[in-house]
Coordinates of C-alpha atoms in Angstrom, one line a residue:
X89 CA 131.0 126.4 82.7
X90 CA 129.9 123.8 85.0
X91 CA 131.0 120.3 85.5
X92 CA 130.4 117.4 83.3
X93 CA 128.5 114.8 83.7
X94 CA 126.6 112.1 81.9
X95 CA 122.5 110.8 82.6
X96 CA 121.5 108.1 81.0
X97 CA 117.3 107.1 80.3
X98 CA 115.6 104.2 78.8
X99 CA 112.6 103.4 77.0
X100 CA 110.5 100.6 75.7
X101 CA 108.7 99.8 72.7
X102 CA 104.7 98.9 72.7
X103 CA 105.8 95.6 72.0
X104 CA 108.4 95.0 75.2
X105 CA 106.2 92.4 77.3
X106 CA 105.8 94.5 80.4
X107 CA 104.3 97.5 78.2
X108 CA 101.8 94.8 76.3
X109 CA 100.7 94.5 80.2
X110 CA 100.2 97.8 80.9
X111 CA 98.2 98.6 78.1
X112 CA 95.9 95.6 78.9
X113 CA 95.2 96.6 82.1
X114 CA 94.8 100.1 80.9
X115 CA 92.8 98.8 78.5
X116 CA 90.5 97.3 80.6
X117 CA 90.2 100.4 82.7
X118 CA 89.4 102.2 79.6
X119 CA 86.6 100.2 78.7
X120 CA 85.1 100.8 82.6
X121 CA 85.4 104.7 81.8
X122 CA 83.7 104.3 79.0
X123 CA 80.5 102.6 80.4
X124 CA 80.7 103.9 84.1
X125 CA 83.2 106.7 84.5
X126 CA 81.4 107.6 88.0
X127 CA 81.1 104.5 90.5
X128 CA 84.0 102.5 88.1
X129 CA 86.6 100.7 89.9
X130 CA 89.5 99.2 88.8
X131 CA 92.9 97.6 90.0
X132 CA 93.6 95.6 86.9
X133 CA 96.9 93.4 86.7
X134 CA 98.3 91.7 83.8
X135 CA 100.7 88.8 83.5
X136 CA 101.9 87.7 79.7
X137 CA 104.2 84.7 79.2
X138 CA 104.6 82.5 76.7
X139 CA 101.6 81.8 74.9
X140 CA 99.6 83.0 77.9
X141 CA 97.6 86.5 79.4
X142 CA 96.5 85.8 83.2
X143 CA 94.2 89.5 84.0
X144 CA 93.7 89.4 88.0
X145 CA 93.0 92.2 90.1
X146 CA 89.6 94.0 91.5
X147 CA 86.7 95.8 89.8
X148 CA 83.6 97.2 90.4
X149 CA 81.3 98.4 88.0
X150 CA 77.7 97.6 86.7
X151 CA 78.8 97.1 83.3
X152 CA 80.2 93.9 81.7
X153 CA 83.0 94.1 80.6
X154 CA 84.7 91.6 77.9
X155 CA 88.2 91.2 79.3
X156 CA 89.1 88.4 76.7
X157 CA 88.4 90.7 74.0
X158 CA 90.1 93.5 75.2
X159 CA 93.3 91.5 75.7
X160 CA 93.2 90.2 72.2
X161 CA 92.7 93.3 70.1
X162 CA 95.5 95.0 72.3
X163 CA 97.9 92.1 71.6
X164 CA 96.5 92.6 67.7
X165 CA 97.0 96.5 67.8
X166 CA 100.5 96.5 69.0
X167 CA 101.2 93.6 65.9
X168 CA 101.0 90.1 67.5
X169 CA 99.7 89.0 64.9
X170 CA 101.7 85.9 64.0
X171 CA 102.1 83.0 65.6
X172 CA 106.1 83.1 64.9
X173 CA 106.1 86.0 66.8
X174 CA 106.0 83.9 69.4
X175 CA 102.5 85.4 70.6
X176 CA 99.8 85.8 68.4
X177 CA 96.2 87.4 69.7
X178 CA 94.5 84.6 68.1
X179 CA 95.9 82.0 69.7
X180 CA 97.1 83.0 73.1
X181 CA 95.0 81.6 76.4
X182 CA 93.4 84.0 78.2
X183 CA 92.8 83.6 82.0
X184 CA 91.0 86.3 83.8
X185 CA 90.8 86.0 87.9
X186 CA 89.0 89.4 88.9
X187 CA 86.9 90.0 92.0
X188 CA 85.4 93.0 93.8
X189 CA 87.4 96.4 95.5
X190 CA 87.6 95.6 99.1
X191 CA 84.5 97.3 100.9
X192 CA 86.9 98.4 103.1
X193 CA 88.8 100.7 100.9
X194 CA 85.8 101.7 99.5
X195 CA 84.6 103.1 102.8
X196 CA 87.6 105.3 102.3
X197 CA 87.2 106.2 98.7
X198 CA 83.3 106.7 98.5
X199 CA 82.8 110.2 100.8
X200 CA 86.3 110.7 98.5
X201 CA 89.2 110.3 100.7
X202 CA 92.2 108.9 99.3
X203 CA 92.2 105.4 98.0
X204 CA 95.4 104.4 99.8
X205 CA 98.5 106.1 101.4
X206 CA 101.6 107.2 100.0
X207 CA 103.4 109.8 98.1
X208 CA 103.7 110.9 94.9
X209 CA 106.1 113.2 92.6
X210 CA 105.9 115.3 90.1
X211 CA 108.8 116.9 87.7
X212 CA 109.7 119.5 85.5
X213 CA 112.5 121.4 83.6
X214 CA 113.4 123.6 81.0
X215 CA 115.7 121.2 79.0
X216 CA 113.4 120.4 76.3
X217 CA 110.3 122.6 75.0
X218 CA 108.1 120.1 76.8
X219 CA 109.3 120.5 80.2
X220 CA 110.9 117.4 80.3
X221 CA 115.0 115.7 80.9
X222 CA 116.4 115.8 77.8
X223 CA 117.4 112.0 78.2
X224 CA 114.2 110.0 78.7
X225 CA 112.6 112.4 76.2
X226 CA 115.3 111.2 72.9
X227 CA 114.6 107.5 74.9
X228 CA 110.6 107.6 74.2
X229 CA 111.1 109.5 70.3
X230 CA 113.3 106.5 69.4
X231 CA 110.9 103.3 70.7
X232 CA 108.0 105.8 69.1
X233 CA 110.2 105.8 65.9
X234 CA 111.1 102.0 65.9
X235 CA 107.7 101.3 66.3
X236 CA 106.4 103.4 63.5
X237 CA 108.7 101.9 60.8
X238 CA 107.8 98.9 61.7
X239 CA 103.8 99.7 61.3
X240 CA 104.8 101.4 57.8
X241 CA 106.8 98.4 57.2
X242 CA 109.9 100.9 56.0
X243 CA 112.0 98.2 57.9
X244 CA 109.7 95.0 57.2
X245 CA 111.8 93.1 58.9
X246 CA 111.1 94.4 62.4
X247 CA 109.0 92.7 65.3
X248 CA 106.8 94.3 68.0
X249 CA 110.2 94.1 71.3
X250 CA 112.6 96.7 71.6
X251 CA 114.3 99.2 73.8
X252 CA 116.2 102.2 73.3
X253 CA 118.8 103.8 75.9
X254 CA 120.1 107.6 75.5
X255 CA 123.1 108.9 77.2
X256 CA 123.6 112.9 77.4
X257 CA 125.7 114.9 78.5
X258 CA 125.6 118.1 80.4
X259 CA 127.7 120.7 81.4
X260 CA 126.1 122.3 84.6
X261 CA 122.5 122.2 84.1
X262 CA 122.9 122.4 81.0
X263 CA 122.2 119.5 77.8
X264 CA 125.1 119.6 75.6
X265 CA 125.5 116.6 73.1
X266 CA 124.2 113.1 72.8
X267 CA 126.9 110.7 73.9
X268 CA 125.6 107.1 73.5
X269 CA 122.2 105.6 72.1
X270 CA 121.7 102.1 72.7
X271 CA 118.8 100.0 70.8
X272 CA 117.9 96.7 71.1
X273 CA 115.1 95.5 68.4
X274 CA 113.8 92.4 67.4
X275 CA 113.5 91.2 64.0
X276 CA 112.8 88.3 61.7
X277 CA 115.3 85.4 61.7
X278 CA 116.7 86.0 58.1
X279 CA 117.6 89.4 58.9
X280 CA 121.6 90.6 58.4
X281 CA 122.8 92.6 61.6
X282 CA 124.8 95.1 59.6
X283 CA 122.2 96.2 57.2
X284 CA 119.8 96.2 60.5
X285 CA 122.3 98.3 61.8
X286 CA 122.7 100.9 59.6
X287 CA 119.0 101.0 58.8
X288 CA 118.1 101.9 61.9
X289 CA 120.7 104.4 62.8
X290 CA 119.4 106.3 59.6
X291 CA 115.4 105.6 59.9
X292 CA 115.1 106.0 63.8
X293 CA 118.1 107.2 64.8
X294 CA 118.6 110.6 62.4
X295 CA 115.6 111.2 62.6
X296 CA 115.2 111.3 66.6
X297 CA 118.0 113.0 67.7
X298 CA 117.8 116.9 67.1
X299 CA 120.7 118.1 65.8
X300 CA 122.3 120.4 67.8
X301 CA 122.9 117.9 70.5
X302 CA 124.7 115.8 67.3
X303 CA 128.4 116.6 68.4
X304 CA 130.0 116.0 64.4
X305 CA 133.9 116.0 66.7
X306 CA 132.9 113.6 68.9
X307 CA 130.0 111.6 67.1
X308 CA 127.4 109.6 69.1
X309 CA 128.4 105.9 70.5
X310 CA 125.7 103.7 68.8
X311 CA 125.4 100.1 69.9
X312 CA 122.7 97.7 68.3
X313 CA 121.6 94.3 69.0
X314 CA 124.9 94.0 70.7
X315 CA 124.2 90.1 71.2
X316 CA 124.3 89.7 67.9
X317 CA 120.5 88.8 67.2
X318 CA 117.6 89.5 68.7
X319 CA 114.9 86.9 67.4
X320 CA 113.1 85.8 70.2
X321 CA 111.5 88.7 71.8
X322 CA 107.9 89.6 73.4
X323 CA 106.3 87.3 76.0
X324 CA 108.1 84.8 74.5
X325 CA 111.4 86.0 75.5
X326 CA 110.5 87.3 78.7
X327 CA 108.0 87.5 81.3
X328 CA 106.1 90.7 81.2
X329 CA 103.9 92.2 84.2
X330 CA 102.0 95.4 84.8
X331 CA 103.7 98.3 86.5
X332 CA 107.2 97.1 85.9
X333 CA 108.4 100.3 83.5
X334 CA 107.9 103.0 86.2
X335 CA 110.6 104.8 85.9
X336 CA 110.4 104.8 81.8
X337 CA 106.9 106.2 82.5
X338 CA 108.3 109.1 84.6
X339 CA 111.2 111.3 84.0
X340 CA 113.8 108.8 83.3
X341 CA 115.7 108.4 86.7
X342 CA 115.5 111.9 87.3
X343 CA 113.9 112.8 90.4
X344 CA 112.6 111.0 93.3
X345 CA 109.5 108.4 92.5
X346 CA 106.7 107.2 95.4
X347 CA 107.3 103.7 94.0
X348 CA 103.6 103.5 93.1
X349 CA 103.0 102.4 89.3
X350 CA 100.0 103.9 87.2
X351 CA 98.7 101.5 84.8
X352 CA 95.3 99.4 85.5
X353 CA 94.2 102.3 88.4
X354 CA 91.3 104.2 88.1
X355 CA 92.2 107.8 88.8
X356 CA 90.6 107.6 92.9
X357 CA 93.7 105.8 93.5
X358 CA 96.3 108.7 94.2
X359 CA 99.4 107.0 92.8
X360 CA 97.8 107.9 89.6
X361 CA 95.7 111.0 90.2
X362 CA 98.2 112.2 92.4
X363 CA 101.0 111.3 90.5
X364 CA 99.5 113.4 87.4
X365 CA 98.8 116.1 89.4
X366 CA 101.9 116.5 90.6
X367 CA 103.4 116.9 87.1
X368 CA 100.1 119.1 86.7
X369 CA 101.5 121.8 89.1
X370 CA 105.2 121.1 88.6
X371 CA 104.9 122.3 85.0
X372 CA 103.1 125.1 85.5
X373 CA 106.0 126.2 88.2
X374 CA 108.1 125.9 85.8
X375 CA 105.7 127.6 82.6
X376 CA 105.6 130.6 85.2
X377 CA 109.1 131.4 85.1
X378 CA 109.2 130.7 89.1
X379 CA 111.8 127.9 89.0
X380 CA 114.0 126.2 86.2
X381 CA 113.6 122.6 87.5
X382 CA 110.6 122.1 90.0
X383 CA 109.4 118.6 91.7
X384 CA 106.5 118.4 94.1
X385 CA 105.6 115.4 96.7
X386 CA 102.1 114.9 97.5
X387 CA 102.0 112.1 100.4
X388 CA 98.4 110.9 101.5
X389 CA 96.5 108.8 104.0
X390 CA 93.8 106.7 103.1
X391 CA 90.0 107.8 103.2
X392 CA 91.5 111.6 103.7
X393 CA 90.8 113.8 101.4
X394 CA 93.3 116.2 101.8
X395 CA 97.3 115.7 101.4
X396 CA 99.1 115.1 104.7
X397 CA 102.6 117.1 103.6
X398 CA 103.4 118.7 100.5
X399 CA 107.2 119.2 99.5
X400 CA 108.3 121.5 97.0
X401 CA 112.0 121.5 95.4
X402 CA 113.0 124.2 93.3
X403 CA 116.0 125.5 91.7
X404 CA 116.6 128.4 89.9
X405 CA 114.1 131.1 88.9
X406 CA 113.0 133.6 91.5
X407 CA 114.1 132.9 94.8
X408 CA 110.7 132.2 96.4
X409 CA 110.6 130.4 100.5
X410 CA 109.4 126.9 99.7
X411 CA 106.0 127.9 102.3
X412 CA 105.4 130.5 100.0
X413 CA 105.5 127.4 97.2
X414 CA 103.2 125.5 99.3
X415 CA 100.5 127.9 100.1
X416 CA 100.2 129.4 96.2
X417 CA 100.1 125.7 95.2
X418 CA 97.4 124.6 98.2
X419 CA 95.5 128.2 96.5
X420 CA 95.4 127.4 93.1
X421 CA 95.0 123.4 93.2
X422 CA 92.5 121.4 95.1
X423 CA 94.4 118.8 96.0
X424 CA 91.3 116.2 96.5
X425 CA 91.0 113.4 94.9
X426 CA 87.3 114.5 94.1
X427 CA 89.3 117.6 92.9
X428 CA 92.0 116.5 91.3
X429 CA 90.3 113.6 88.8
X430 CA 87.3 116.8 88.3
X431 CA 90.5 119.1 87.3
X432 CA 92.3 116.8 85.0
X433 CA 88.9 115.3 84.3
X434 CA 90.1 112.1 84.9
X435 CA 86.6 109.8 84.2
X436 CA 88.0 109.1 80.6
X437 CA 88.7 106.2 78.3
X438 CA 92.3 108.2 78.0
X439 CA 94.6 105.6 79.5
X440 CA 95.5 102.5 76.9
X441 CA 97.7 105.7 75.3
X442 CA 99.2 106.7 78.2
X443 CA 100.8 102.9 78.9
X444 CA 103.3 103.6 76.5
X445 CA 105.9 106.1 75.4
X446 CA 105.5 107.6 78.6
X447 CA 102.9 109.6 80.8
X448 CA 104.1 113.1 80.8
X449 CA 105.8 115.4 78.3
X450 CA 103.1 114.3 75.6
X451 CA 101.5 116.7 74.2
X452 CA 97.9 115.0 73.3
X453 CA 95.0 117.2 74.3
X454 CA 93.8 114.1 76.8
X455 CA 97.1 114.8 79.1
X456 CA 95.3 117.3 80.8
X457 CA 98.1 117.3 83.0
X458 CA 100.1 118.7 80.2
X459 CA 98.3 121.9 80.1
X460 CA 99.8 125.1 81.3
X461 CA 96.9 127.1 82.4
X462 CA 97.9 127.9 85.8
X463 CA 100.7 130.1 84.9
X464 CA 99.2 133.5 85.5
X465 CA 97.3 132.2 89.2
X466 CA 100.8 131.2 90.4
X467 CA 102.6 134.1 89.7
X468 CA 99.9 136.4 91.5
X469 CA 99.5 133.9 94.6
X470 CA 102.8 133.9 94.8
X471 CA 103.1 137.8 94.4
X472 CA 105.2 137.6 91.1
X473 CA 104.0 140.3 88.6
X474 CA 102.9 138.4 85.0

């Protein structure tokens, strides 16, 4: 038996103010994939406050593109709908300040270098079935769960914000039991904090956490709305701005991250290409039996095409010399940018999806990144027998 120790995740709702951001700017890249996936490009940031969107950021495409709209029927979508919400689609302002990429980036990105330096990661593990830390996994099915009750009005009473926060703990390497959940979620004013409480622990709670990691000896710590209420939530309550829930959109804390965030970037930037690729290969490392927890770096320079390093860490599985690692993975993967967005076929209205509940460990057909079809290519570059 190993030692003990305890990792903790978070996750927000659709609702939380810095994930209505992401999924307008996403949003607005969506609708550039749509009607000019090839010479699209898009650095989109949004700002939300009270009663206010502000969309800034760089695009170039052919097409129009209604950005007013797009930010209302997000803000409608996730359930703004009221104006004692604090933020209502209808009747929020909507400033949009968006110019053109810099032609000097695009000298870089046209023959299909990179659109920018830095690195990216990529992470996998056998903890859960999809490949992913037990913790920020539980984290994203409770957010999901609070906000589907809330759509199927099961608890009417809930509002668009929330959070949820998952402690596990491990013995070795190993996921034992859930320690502590955490949830904050807002709610209509005339709501009673102890029927709130217990409601949720049996309508998202119960229902999220699997239960062999449901110690009955030592039951789960749950704390809820432990300021007492939680009425004023949303862009109301707090300032929310794209690319603030980066590591929420990763693995949770685990791992390293390149500090680049992925929402409102068309996929020739490599903080989001790169950053999906790297989960591309890391899961198939994993899928192949070669390691038990795998992360790759990717780390570029702008306008080249290739990567300048490539790190792998693995642990467990076959003892395999990271430069074997590296050259199966430079074999099977083209590590491009042309190559990577072709391989994930990354020209795509997929991303509004993607800019919340997490980027990896979904398993929707459009996270190409997702797939394990490399398994088998791996293996034989790295001389493993299938």
């Amino acid at each position: 038996m190993g030692r003990t120790r305890f990792l903790t995740s978070e996750s927000v709702t659709e609702g939380h103010p810095d994930k209505v951001a992401d999924q307008i700017s996403d949003g607005v890249l969506d609708a550039v994939m749509a009607s000019d996936p090839q010479k699209g490009r898009v650095a989109c940031e949004t700002l939300l406050t009270t009663g206010m969107a502000l969309v800034a950021g760089e695009i170039t495409t052919d097409s129009y593109i209604d950005v007013r709209g797009i930010v209302r029927q997000v803000v409608k979508d996730i359930g703004y709908t009221r104006a004692d919400y604090g933020f209502s689609y209808k009747t929020c302002a909507v400033l949009v300040s968006i110019g053109e990429q810099s032609p000097d980036i695009a000298m870089g990105v046209d023959p299909g270098g990179a659109g920018d330096q830095g690195m990216m990661f990529g992470y996998a593990t056998r903890e859960t079935p999809v490949l992913m830390p037990l913790p920020i996994t539980l984290a994203h099915r409770l957010t999901s769960r609070l906000a589907e009750v809330r759509k199927k009005g099961i608890l009417s009473y809930l509002r668009p914000d929330g959070k949820s926060q998952v402690t596990v703990e491990y013995e070795g390497p190993t996921p034992v039991r859930v320690d502590t959940v955490v949830i904050a979620a807002q709610h209509a004013p005339e709501t009673d904090q102890d029927d709130m409480k217990r409601d949720i622990w049996e309508q998202v709670v119960v229902p999220s956490i699997p239960e062999e990691f449901m110690d009955r000896l030592r039951p789960i710590t749950y704390y809820m709305n432990r300021t007492g209420r939680f009425e004023v939530g949303g862009p109301q309550g707090d300032t929310g701005l794209t690319g603030r829930k980066i590591i929420a959109d990763t693995y949770g804390g685990v791992g390293s991250h390149g500090g680049g965030a992925f929402s409102g970037k068309d996929p020739t930037k490599v903080d989001r290409s790169g950053a999906y690729m790297a989960r591309y290969i890391a899961k198939n490392v994993v899928a192949a039996g070669l390691a038990d927890h795998c992360e790759i770096q990717l780390a570029y320079a702008i306008g080249e095409p290739e990567p300048i390093s490539i790190l792998v860490n693995a642990h467990g599985g076959e003892e395999i010399p990271e430069e074997s690692y590296v050259k199966a993975i430079r074999e099977v993967f083209d590590l491009r940018p042309s190559g990577m967005i072709d391989a994930l076929d990354l020209r795509r209205p997929i991303y509004r999806k993607t800019a919340a509940y997490g980027h990896f460990g979904r398993e929707d057909s459009d996270f190409t990144w997702e797939i394990c079809d490399k398994v088998e290519a791996l293996r034989k570059a790295v001389g493993q027998r299938a």
